[in-house]
CSV table of C-alpha atoms in Angstrom, one decimal:
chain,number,residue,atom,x,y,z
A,56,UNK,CA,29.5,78.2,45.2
A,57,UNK,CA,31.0,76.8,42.1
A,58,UNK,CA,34.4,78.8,41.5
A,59,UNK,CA,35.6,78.2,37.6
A,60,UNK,CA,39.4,79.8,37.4
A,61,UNK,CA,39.9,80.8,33.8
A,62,UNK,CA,43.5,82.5,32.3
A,63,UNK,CA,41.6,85.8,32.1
A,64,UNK,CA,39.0,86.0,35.3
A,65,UNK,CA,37.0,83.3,37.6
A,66,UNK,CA,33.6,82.8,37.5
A,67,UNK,CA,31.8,82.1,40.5
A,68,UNK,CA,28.2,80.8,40.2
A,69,UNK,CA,26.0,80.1,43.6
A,70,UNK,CA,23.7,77.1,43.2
A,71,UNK,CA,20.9,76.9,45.9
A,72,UNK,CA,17.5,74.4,46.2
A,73,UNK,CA,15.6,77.0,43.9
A,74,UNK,CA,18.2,77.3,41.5
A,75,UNK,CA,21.5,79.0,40.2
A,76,UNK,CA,22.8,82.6,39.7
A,77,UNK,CA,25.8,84.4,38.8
A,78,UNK,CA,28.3,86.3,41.3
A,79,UNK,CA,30.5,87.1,39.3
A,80,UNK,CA,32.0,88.6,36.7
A,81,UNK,CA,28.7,90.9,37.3
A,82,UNK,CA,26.6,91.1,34.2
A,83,UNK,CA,23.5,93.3,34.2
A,84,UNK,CA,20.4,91.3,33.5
A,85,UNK,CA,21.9,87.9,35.5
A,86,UNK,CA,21.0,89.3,38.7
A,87,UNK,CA,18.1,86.8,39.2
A,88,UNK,CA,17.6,82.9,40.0
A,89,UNK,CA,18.0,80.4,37.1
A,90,UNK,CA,18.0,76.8,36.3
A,91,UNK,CA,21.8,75.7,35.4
A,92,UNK,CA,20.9,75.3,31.8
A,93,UNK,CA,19.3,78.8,31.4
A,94,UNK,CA,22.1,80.6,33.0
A,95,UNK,CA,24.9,78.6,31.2
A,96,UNK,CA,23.0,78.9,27.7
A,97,UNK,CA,22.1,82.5,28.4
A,98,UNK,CA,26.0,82.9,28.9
A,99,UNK,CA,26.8,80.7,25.9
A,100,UNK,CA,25.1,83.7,24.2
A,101,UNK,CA,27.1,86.7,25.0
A,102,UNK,CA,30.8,84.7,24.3
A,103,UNK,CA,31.3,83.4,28.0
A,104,UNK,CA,31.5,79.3,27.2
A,105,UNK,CA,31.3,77.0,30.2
A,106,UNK,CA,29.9,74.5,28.9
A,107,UNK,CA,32.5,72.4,26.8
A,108,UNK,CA,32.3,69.4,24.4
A,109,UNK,CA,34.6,66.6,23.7
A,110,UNK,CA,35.9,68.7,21.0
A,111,UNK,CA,36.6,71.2,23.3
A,112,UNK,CA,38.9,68.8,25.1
A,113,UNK,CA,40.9,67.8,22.3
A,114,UNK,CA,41.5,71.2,21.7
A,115,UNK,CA,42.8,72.6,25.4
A,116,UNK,CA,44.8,69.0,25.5
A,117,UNK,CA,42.4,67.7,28.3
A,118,UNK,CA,42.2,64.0,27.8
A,119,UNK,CA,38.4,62.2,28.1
A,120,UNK,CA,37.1,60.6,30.9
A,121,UNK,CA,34.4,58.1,30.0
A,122,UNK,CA,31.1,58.4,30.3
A,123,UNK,CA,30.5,56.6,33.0
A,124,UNK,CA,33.0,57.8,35.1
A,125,UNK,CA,31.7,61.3,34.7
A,126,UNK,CA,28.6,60.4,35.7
A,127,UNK,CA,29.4,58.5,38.7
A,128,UNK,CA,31.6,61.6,39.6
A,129,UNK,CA,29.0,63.9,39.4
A,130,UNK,CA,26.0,62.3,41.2
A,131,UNK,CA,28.7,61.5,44.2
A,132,UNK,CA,30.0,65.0,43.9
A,133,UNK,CA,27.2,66.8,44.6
A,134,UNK,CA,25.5,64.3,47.3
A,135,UNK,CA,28.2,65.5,49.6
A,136,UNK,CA,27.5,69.3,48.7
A,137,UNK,CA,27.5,71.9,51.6
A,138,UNK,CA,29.3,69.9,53.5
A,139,UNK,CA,33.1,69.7,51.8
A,140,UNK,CA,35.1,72.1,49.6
A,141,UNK,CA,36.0,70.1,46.5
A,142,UNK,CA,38.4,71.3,44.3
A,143,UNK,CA,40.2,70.1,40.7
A,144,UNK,CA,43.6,67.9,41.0
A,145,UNK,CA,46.3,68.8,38.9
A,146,UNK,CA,47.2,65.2,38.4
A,147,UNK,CA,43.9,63.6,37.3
A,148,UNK,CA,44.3,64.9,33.4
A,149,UNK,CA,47.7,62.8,33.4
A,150,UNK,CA,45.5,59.7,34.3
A,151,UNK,CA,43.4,57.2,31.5
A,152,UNK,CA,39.8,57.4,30.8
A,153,UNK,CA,39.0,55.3,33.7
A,154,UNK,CA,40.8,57.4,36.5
A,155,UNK,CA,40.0,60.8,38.0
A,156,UNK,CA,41.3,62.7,41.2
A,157,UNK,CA,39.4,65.1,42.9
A,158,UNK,CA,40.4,67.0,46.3
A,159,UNK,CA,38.1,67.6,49.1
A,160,UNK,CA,38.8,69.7,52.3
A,161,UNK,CA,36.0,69.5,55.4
A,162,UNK,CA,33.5,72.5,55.6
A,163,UNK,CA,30.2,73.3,57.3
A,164,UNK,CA,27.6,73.0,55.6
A,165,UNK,CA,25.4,76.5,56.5
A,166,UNK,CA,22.0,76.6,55.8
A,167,UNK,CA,20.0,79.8,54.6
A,168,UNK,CA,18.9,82.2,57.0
A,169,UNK,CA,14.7,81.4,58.2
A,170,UNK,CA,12.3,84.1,57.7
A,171,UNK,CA,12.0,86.2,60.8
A,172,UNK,CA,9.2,85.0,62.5
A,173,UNK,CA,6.8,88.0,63.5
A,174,UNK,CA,6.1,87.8,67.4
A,175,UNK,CA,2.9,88.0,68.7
A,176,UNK,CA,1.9,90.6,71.6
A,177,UNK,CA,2.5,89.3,75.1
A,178,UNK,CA,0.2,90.8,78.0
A,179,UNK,CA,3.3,91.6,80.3
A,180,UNK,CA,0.7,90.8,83.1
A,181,UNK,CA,0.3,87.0,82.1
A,182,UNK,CA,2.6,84.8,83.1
A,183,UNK,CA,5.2,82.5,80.7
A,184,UNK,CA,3.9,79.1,80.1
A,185,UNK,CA,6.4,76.9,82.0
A,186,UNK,CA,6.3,74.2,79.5
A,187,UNK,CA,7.4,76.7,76.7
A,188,UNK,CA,10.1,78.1,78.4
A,189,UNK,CA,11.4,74.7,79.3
A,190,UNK,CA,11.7,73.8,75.5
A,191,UNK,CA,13.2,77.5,75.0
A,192,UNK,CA,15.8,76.5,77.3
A,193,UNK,CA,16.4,72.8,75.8
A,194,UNK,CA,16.6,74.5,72.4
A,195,UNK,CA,19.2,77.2,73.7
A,196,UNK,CA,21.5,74.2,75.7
A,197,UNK,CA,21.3,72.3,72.2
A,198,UNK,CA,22.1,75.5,69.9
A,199,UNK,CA,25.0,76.0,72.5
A,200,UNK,CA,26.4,72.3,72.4
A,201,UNK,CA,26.4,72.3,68.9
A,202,UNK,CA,28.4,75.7,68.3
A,203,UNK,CA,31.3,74.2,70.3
A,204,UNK,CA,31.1,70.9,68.8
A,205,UNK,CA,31.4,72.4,65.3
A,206,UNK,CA,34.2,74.7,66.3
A,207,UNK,CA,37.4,73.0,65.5
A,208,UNK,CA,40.2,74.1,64.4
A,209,UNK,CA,42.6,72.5,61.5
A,210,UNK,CA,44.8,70.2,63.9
A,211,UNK,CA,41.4,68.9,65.4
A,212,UNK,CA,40.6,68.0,61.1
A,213,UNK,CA,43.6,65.9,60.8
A,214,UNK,CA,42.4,62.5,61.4
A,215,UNK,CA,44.2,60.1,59.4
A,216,UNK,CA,45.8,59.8,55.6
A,217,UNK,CA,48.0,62.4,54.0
A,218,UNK,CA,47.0,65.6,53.3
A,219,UNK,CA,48.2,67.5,50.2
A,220,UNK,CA,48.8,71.0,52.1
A,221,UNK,CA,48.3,72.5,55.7
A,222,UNK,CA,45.1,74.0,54.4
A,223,UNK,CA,43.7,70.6,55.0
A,224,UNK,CA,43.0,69.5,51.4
A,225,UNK,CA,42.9,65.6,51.1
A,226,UNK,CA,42.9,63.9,47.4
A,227,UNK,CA,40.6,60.7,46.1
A,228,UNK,CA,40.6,58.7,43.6
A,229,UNK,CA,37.6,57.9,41.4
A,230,UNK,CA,37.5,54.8,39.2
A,231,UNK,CA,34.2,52.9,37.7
A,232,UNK,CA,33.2,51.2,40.8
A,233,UNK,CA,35.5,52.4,43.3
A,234,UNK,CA,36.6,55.6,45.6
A,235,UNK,CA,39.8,55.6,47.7
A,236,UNK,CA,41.7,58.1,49.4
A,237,UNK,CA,44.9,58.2,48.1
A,238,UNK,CA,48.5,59.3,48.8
A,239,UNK,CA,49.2,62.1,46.3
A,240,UNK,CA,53.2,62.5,47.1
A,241,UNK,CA,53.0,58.4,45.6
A,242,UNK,CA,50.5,59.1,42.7
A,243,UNK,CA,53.1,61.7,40.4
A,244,UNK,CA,53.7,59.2,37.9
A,245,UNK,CA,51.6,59.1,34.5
A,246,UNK,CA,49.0,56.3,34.8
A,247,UNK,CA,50.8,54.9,38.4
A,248,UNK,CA,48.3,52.1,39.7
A,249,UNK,CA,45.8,54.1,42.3
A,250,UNK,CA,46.0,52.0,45.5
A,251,UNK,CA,44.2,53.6,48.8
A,252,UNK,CA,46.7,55.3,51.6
A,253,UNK,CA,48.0,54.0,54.2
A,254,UNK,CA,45.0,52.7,57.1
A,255,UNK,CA,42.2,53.4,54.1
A,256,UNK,CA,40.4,51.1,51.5
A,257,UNK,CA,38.5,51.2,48.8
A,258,UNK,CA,34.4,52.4,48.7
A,259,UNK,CA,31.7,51.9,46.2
A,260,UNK,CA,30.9,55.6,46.7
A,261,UNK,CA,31.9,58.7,47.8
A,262,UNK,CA,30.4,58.4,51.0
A,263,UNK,CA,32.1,55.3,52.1
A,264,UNK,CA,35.5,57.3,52.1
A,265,UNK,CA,34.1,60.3,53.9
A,266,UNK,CA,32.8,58.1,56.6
A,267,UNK,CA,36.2,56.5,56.8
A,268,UNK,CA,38.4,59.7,57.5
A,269,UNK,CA,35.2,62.3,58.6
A,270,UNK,CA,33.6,60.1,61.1
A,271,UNK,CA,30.0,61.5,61.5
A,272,UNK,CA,30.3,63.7,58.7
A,273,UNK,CA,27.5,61.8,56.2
A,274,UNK,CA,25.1,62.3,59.1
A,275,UNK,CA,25.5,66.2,58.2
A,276,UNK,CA,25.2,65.6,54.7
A,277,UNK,CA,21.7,64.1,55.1
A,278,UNK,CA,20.5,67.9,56.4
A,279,UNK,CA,21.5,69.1,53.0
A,280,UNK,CA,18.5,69.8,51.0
A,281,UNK,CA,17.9,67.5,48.1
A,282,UNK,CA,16.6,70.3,45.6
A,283,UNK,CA,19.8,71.6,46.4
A,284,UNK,CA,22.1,68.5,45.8
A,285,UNK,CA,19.7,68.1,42.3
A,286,UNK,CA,21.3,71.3,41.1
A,287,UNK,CA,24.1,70.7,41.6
A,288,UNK,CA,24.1,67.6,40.1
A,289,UNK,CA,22.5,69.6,36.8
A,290,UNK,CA,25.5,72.0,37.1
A,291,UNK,CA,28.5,69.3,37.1
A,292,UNK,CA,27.1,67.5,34.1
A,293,UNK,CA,27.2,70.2,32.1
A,294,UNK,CA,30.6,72.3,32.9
A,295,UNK,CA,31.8,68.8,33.0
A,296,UNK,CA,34.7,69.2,36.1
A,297,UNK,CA,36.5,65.7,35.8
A,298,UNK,CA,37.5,66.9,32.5
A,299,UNK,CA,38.2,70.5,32.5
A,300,UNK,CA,38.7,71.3,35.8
């Protein structure tokens, strides 16, 4: 769920592997499934604007990012979709074209409910395959395993580097060919050299630094559907979040 906090009311827009819609504020006739571009045009169109220029930015006092950076920030942004909150810094509009910071917090990623499957009649005099209720079994020890392996709580999620509150929120630093996690309570200072925290370096992608304090996390990001990481992708570039959020 994309959450965009404006002085008068948030909008909240879901993005899923078919598509986008919005949750809120409601609005009669946006009930349904959309591409990005359709809802935010359609929206564009009765006065709600999320979809700013570089005009826009001089305006609202929100310096550029370049190009490049942008676009870097939002195909590594939404690769790790599902599986981390991400969230504005208030920081990164005090830094130079080349510089943004972004904060990300560890999440589940849940998938969408399957469709029921419709069960066929059993004869309650035949007897259960063995083999299927061996697999039943497996599959039941498995789903167990994993639901107290995912169940941690927040001192279990502090691994290493600073975060910025208890809630768990950690900030990283985006340049043209780097990502680092960095040390916010040392990066206050208009256009202060980024240099990675303590015990962290510097990554070609976004990736690299979630491996580095989420062990095992990118193996969880690979289950999230690709459709789905596409839209989101379509989403970023066009509400433009390194800029205006």
């Amino acid at each position: 769920i994309l959450a965009l906090k404006g002085s008068r009311f948030e909008v909240r827009i879901r993005a899923t592997a078919a598509g986008v819609s919005l949750l809120s504020p409601a609005v009669p006739g946006y009930e349904g499934v959309m591409s990005p571009g359709h809802l935010l045009l359609r929206l564009q169109k009765s006065g709600l604007n999320l979809v700013p220029t570089d005009d826009d930015a001089k305006f609202c006092y929100k310096p550029l990012k370049s190009k490049a950076l942008e676009e870097k920030g939002c195909n590594d942004l939404a690769h790790v979709v599902g599986v981390l909150d991400i969230s504005g810094s208030r920081y990164s509009s005090s830094q130079g074209a080349d510089v943004a910071l972004v904060k990300i917090r560890e999440c589940g990623y849940v998938a969408p409910e399957p469709e029921p499957e419709v069960q066929a009649e059993v004869d309650p005099s035949e007897k259960p395959d063995p083999e299927v209720v061996k697999a039943e079994a497996a599959k039941k020890e498995r789903e167990e395993l994993m639901a107290i392996m995912t169940k941690e709580t927040l001192e279990d999620k502090k691994l290493k580097g600073i975060s910025d509150d208890t809630e768990g929120w950690r900030t990283v630093c985006l340049q043209p060919e780097k990502w680092m996690m960095i040390n916010p309570s040392k990066f206050h200072l208009r256009n202060n050299k980024p240099e990675p925290a303590e015990g962290c370096t510097t990554h070609l992608n976004l990736i690299g630094v979630i491996k580095e304090i989420y062990p095992g996390k990118d193996n969880e990001i690979e289950t999230v559907p690709a459709l789905l990481k596409e839209t989101v992708k379509k989403l970023l570039r066009l509400v433009r979040p390194l800029v205006f959020h």
